[in-house]
Every structure is written in structure tokens, then in C-alpha cells.
């Protein structure tokens, strides 16, 4: 199955391919921005398909990497200002209440930042779960915005380049199996939603009263 045929058939694969085919590298950047701010669009699928298009001669690698990194940077900046505006406890609660996000995941992100300091912004961009929200504690501690953007851009550049490179290397294999990509993504979403529904009904997603209690008080709460 070629890429144009996949785009015509619709579905998640078709939507992503149509977006990228229509807007080129800008479409890749927009998809990554959406993935950063509004999961569950998988960055692996977006960047992998971009790599296939590069392998197919439809796009150039440098603009794709640059726009993908710009999309990551814009999404990370959004979460940075969430943390900066809300403070430690309110930003923890904000993330904790997002769909399909567990308190343990939020705790892991804040603990990662506490353990690794500002370098966590760089390395966290390459760690699943952590990379989605590592910008929040950076905003909480008011990390200098120039430093934050530099570290975020560096980590995102590496992550995006690796995934795009894998897409380029596996281009022929991906094209031959494009019809299965939608099934894989749908199965992953169904499993995630089912798990979320089960945890919600069983009370497993109720926010513990002590969630975020170990964090410093927000400035607006201080006397």
C-alpha cells in the first residue's frame, strides 16, 4: 500500500498522512504540538510516518526535524507557563486531573525534576510519560525561560531526530504494513480507555487527599 492510498482510506493513519501531505513539515510540527498538549496522538506514529515520507522523496529531512522540534517547543512552553502560573500544588492537581493521567505519573515527573535538577528538562524530553509534563515543574521553580527553551529544544531535537531516522530506515517495511498501523493505534486507545474506565469505576483514579502535599505551598496560599 502506498502513502497516497493510505491517506485516501481515512482513519488515524490517513488523517496524519493527509495533514503532512497537505502542509508538509508544518503539518508535522502541528501534529507534534497537538501530541504534546492534547494526547493521545502518538509522536512515534507522527514522526515515523514523516520519516517514511522523507524516504519516499516527499519531504526533506532538515525542515521536518526543525518543525517537529518547534512543535515540541511550543507545547512544552505551554506547560511551562501552567506551572509558573499555578505553583507547585495547583499545577500538580491540574496534571493529576487530566484524562488517563495517574497521580503516580505526576509524582514521577516532579520527583524526576527534584532528583536531576534543571538537566531534567533536557533528559526528560526523551523519557516516556516524563517528557509530556517535565515542563511543569520547570515553570514552578521559574527556571529562566532562555535556559528552559535551550534545554527543551536540545532534548526534543535528539528525540525527534531519532524517531524520524527510524522512520526513514524502516520506510519500506512501514509502507508495506501501513494498513496495520490504524489497528495498532486503535487497540492501544481502546486498552487505555478501558483501563481508565475500570480505574475510575473502582475508585483507583480518585486523587488521594495527600497528593502533592509534600510540595511547597503555592504563593497565593502563603500568608
Short mmCIF file of C-alpha atoms in Angstrom, two decimals:
data_model
loop_
_atom_site.label_atom_id
_atom_site.label_comp_id
_atom_site.label_asym_id
_atom_site.label_seq_id
_atom_site.Cartn_x
_atom_site.Cartn_y
_atom_site.Cartn_z
CA UNK A 1 0.00 0.00 0.00
CA UNK A 2 1.47 3.39 -0.95
CA UNK A 3 1.15 6.53 1.13
CA UNK A 4 -1.42 8.32 -1.03
CA UNK A 5 -3.70 5.27 -0.94
CA UNK A 6 -3.42 5.13 2.86
CA UNK A 7 -4.33 8.81 3.10
CA UNK A 8 -7.40 8.28 0.91
CA UNK A 9 -8.63 5.45 3.14
CA UNK A 10 -9.02 7.70 6.18
CA UNK A 11 -8.51 6.56 9.74
CA UNK A 12 -5.76 7.77 12.04
CA UNK A 13 -3.05 6.93 9.53
CA UNK A 14 -4.96 8.66 6.75
CA UNK A 15 -5.55 11.75 8.90
CA UNK A 16 -1.88 12.09 9.80
CA UNK A 17 -0.72 11.46 6.25
CA UNK A 18 -3.26 13.91 4.85
CA UNK A 19 -2.14 16.56 7.34
CA UNK A 20 1.51 16.06 6.49
CA UNK A 21 0.86 15.75 2.74
CA UNK A 22 -1.16 18.98 2.78
CA UNK A 23 1.11 21.10 4.96
CA UNK A 24 4.46 19.32 4.68
CA UNK A 25 6.89 19.92 7.55
CA UNK A 26 4.47 22.47 9.03
CA UNK A 27 1.92 19.66 9.36
CA UNK A 28 4.46 17.59 11.26
CA UNK A 29 5.05 20.50 13.64
CA UNK A 30 1.32 20.99 14.22
CA UNK A 31 0.81 17.27 14.88
CA UNK A 32 3.64 17.24 17.42
CA UNK A 33 2.25 20.38 19.08
CA UNK A 34 -1.14 18.66 19.39
CA UNK A 35 0.51 15.48 20.70
CA UNK A 36 2.35 17.47 23.36
CA UNK A 37 -0.65 19.45 24.60
CA UNK A 38 -3.54 17.06 23.85
CA UNK A 39 -2.55 13.36 23.96
CA UNK A 40 -3.06 10.62 22.78
CA UNK A 41 -1.76 11.42 19.26
CA UNK A 42 1.42 9.30 19.37
CA UNK A 43 4.59 11.19 18.44
CA UNK A 44 6.14 7.87 17.42
CA UNK A 45 3.48 7.44 14.72
CA UNK A 46 3.69 11.05 13.51
CA UNK A 47 7.48 11.14 13.30
CA UNK A 48 7.69 7.60 11.93
CA UNK A 49 5.30 8.46 9.10
CA UNK A 50 7.25 11.66 8.46
CA UNK A 51 10.36 9.51 8.10
CA UNK A 52 8.54 7.32 5.58
CA UNK A 53 7.61 10.39 3.53
CA UNK A 54 11.24 11.53 3.61
CA UNK A 55 12.31 8.07 2.46
CA UNK A 56 9.72 8.35 -0.33
CA UNK A 57 11.15 11.66 -1.50
CA UNK A 58 8.07 13.68 -0.48
CA UNK A 59 9.87 15.86 2.10
CA UNK A 60 13.35 16.93 3.17
CA UNK A 61 14.73 15.73 6.49
CA UNK A 62 16.07 19.03 7.88
CA UNK A 63 12.78 21.05 7.66
CA UNK A 64 10.85 18.10 9.14
CA UNK A 65 13.17 17.86 12.14
CA UNK A 66 13.14 21.62 12.67
CA UNK A 67 9.34 21.95 12.54
CA UNK A 68 8.87 18.86 14.74
CA UNK A 69 11.21 20.41 17.30
CA UNK A 70 9.36 23.72 17.06
CA UNK A 71 6.07 21.92 17.75
CA UNK A 72 7.61 20.22 20.78
CA UNK A 73 8.98 23.54 21.98
CA UNK A 74 5.62 25.32 21.74
CA UNK A 75 3.83 22.51 23.59
CA UNK A 76 6.48 22.45 26.31
CA UNK A 77 6.25 26.23 26.70
CA UNK A 78 2.50 25.95 27.31
CA UNK A 79 3.07 23.55 30.22
CA UNK A 80 5.96 25.70 31.49
CA UNK A 81 3.60 28.64 31.93
CA UNK A 82 0.96 26.40 33.50
CA UNK A 83 3.48 25.54 36.22
CA UNK A 84 4.64 29.12 36.53
CA UNK A 85 1.08 30.46 36.89
CA UNK A 86 -0.35 27.81 39.20
CA UNK A 87 2.51 26.98 41.55
CA UNK A 88 3.58 23.51 42.76
CA UNK A 89 0.40 22.16 44.35
CA UNK A 90 -2.13 23.58 41.90
CA UNK A 91 -0.06 22.51 38.88
CA UNK A 92 0.25 19.02 40.40
CA UNK A 93 -3.55 18.93 40.79
CA UNK A 94 -4.01 20.23 37.21
CA UNK A 95 -1.94 17.39 35.74
CA UNK A 96 -3.46 14.87 38.10
CA UNK A 97 -6.95 15.61 36.78
CA UNK A 98 -6.09 15.22 33.09
CA UNK A 99 -7.74 12.17 31.43
CA UNK A 100 -5.65 8.97 31.51
CA UNK A 101 -3.12 10.53 33.91
CA UNK A 102 -2.38 8.91 37.27
CA UNK A 103 -1.13 10.56 40.42
CA UNK A 104 1.86 8.22 40.28
CA UNK A 105 2.80 9.57 36.84
CA UNK A 106 2.60 13.15 38.06
CA UNK A 107 4.63 12.29 41.17
CA UNK A 108 7.22 10.61 38.95
CA UNK A 109 7.57 13.76 36.88
CA UNK A 110 8.04 16.05 39.88
CA UNK A 111 10.43 13.57 41.54
CA UNK A 112 12.45 13.34 38.31
CA UNK A 113 12.89 17.10 38.34
CA UNK A 114 13.78 17.17 42.03
CA UNK A 115 16.36 14.42 41.51
CA UNK A 116 18.04 15.73 38.37
CA UNK A 117 17.52 19.46 38.66
CA UNK A 118 17.35 21.60 35.57
CA UNK A 119 19.10 18.98 33.45
CA UNK A 120 15.83 17.01 33.81
CA UNK A 121 14.32 19.34 31.21
CA UNK A 122 16.89 18.14 28.67
CA UNK A 123 16.93 14.42 29.50
CA UNK A 124 13.23 14.28 30.39
CA UNK A 125 12.30 15.07 26.78
CA UNK A 126 13.49 11.55 25.93
CA UNK A 127 11.70 9.67 28.75
CA UNK A 128 8.14 8.36 28.21
CA UNK A 129 5.47 9.99 30.44
CA UNK A 130 8.05 12.32 32.00
CA UNK A 131 8.65 14.14 28.69
CA UNK A 132 5.00 15.12 28.44
CA UNK A 133 4.93 17.07 31.72
CA UNK A 134 8.53 17.83 32.73
CA UNK A 135 7.97 21.45 31.69
CA UNK A 136 5.51 21.99 34.57
CA UNK A 137 7.98 21.74 37.49
CA UNK A 138 10.42 23.82 35.44
CA UNK A 139 7.80 26.56 35.37
CA UNK A 140 7.04 26.08 39.06
CA UNK A 141 10.65 26.85 40.04
CA UNK A 142 10.70 29.69 37.47
CA UNK A 143 13.62 28.27 35.54
CA UNK A 144 14.97 31.10 33.34
CA UNK A 145 12.96 30.96 30.12
CA UNK A 146 16.04 31.16 27.88
CA UNK A 147 17.65 28.22 29.64
CA UNK A 148 14.38 26.29 29.58
CA UNK A 149 13.94 26.81 25.83
CA UNK A 150 17.55 25.82 25.14
CA UNK A 151 17.36 22.57 27.15
CA UNK A 152 13.91 21.71 25.78
CA UNK A 153 14.98 22.33 22.19
CA UNK A 154 18.12 20.21 22.64
CA UNK A 155 16.31 17.22 24.13
CA UNK A 156 13.44 17.45 21.65
CA UNK A 157 15.86 17.72 18.73
CA UNK A 158 17.53 14.45 19.70
CA UNK A 159 14.24 12.61 20.34
CA UNK A 160 12.64 13.81 17.11
CA UNK A 161 15.74 13.08 15.04
CA UNK A 162 15.95 9.51 16.34
CA UNK A 163 12.28 8.74 15.61
CA UNK A 164 12.39 10.36 12.18
CA UNK A 165 15.61 8.49 11.41
CA UNK A 166 13.95 5.20 12.37
CA UNK A 167 11.05 6.07 10.06
CA UNK A 168 13.46 6.72 7.21
CA UNK A 169 15.36 3.48 7.87
CA UNK A 170 12.17 1.40 8.11
CA UNK A 171 10.39 3.20 5.27
CA UNK A 172 9.85 0.21 3.01
CA UNK A 173 8.65 -2.02 5.86
CA UNK A 174 6.23 0.65 7.13
CA UNK A 175 4.78 1.23 3.67
CA UNK A 176 4.14 -2.48 3.27
CA UNK A 177 2.31 -2.62 6.61
CA UNK A 178 0.54 0.75 6.75
CA UNK A 179 -2.84 -0.98 6.82
CA UNK A 180 -2.00 -2.42 10.24
CA UNK A 181 -0.98 0.90 11.86
CA UNK A 182 -4.56 2.03 12.44
CA UNK A 183 -5.37 -1.30 14.11
CA UNK A 184 -2.38 -0.97 16.43
CA UNK A 185 -3.28 2.60 17.41
CA UNK A 186 -6.97 1.76 17.90
CA UNK A 187 -6.10 -1.24 20.08
CA UNK A 188 -3.81 0.95 22.19
CA UNK A 189 -6.51 3.61 22.60
CA UNK A 190 -9.19 1.01 23.45
CA UNK A 191 -6.93 -0.60 26.05
CA UNK A 192 -6.14 2.81 27.56
CA UNK A 193 -9.80 3.88 27.69
CA UNK A 194 -10.87 0.51 29.14
CA UNK A 195 -8.18 0.73 31.79
CA UNK A 196 -9.22 4.30 32.57
CA UNK A 197 -12.89 3.32 32.88
CA UNK A 198 -12.02 0.40 35.16
CA UNK A 199 -9.83 2.53 37.41
CA UNK A 200 -12.47 5.27 37.52
CA UNK A 201 -15.31 2.90 38.43
CA UNK A 202 -13.21 1.08 41.00
CA UNK A 203 -12.10 4.33 42.59
CA UNK A 204 -8.49 3.81 41.60
CA UNK A 205 -8.25 7.24 39.98
CA UNK A 206 -9.55 9.21 42.93
CA UNK A 207 -6.98 11.81 43.85
CA UNK A 208 -5.53 10.94 47.27
CA UNK A 209 -6.04 13.72 49.85
CA UNK A 210 -2.28 13.80 50.37
CA UNK A 211 -1.43 14.12 46.64
CA UNK A 212 1.07 16.92 46.22
CA UNK A 213 1.15 17.59 49.98
CA UNK A 214 4.93 17.17 50.02
CA UNK A 215 5.29 20.11 47.61
CA UNK A 216 5.80 23.69 48.81
CA UNK A 217 2.64 25.75 49.24
CA UNK A 218 1.58 27.88 46.28
CA UNK A 219 2.50 31.55 46.65
CA UNK A 220 -1.14 32.66 46.69
CA UNK A 221 -1.78 30.34 49.66
CA UNK A 222 1.04 31.71 51.76
CA UNK A 223 0.11 34.19 54.49
#
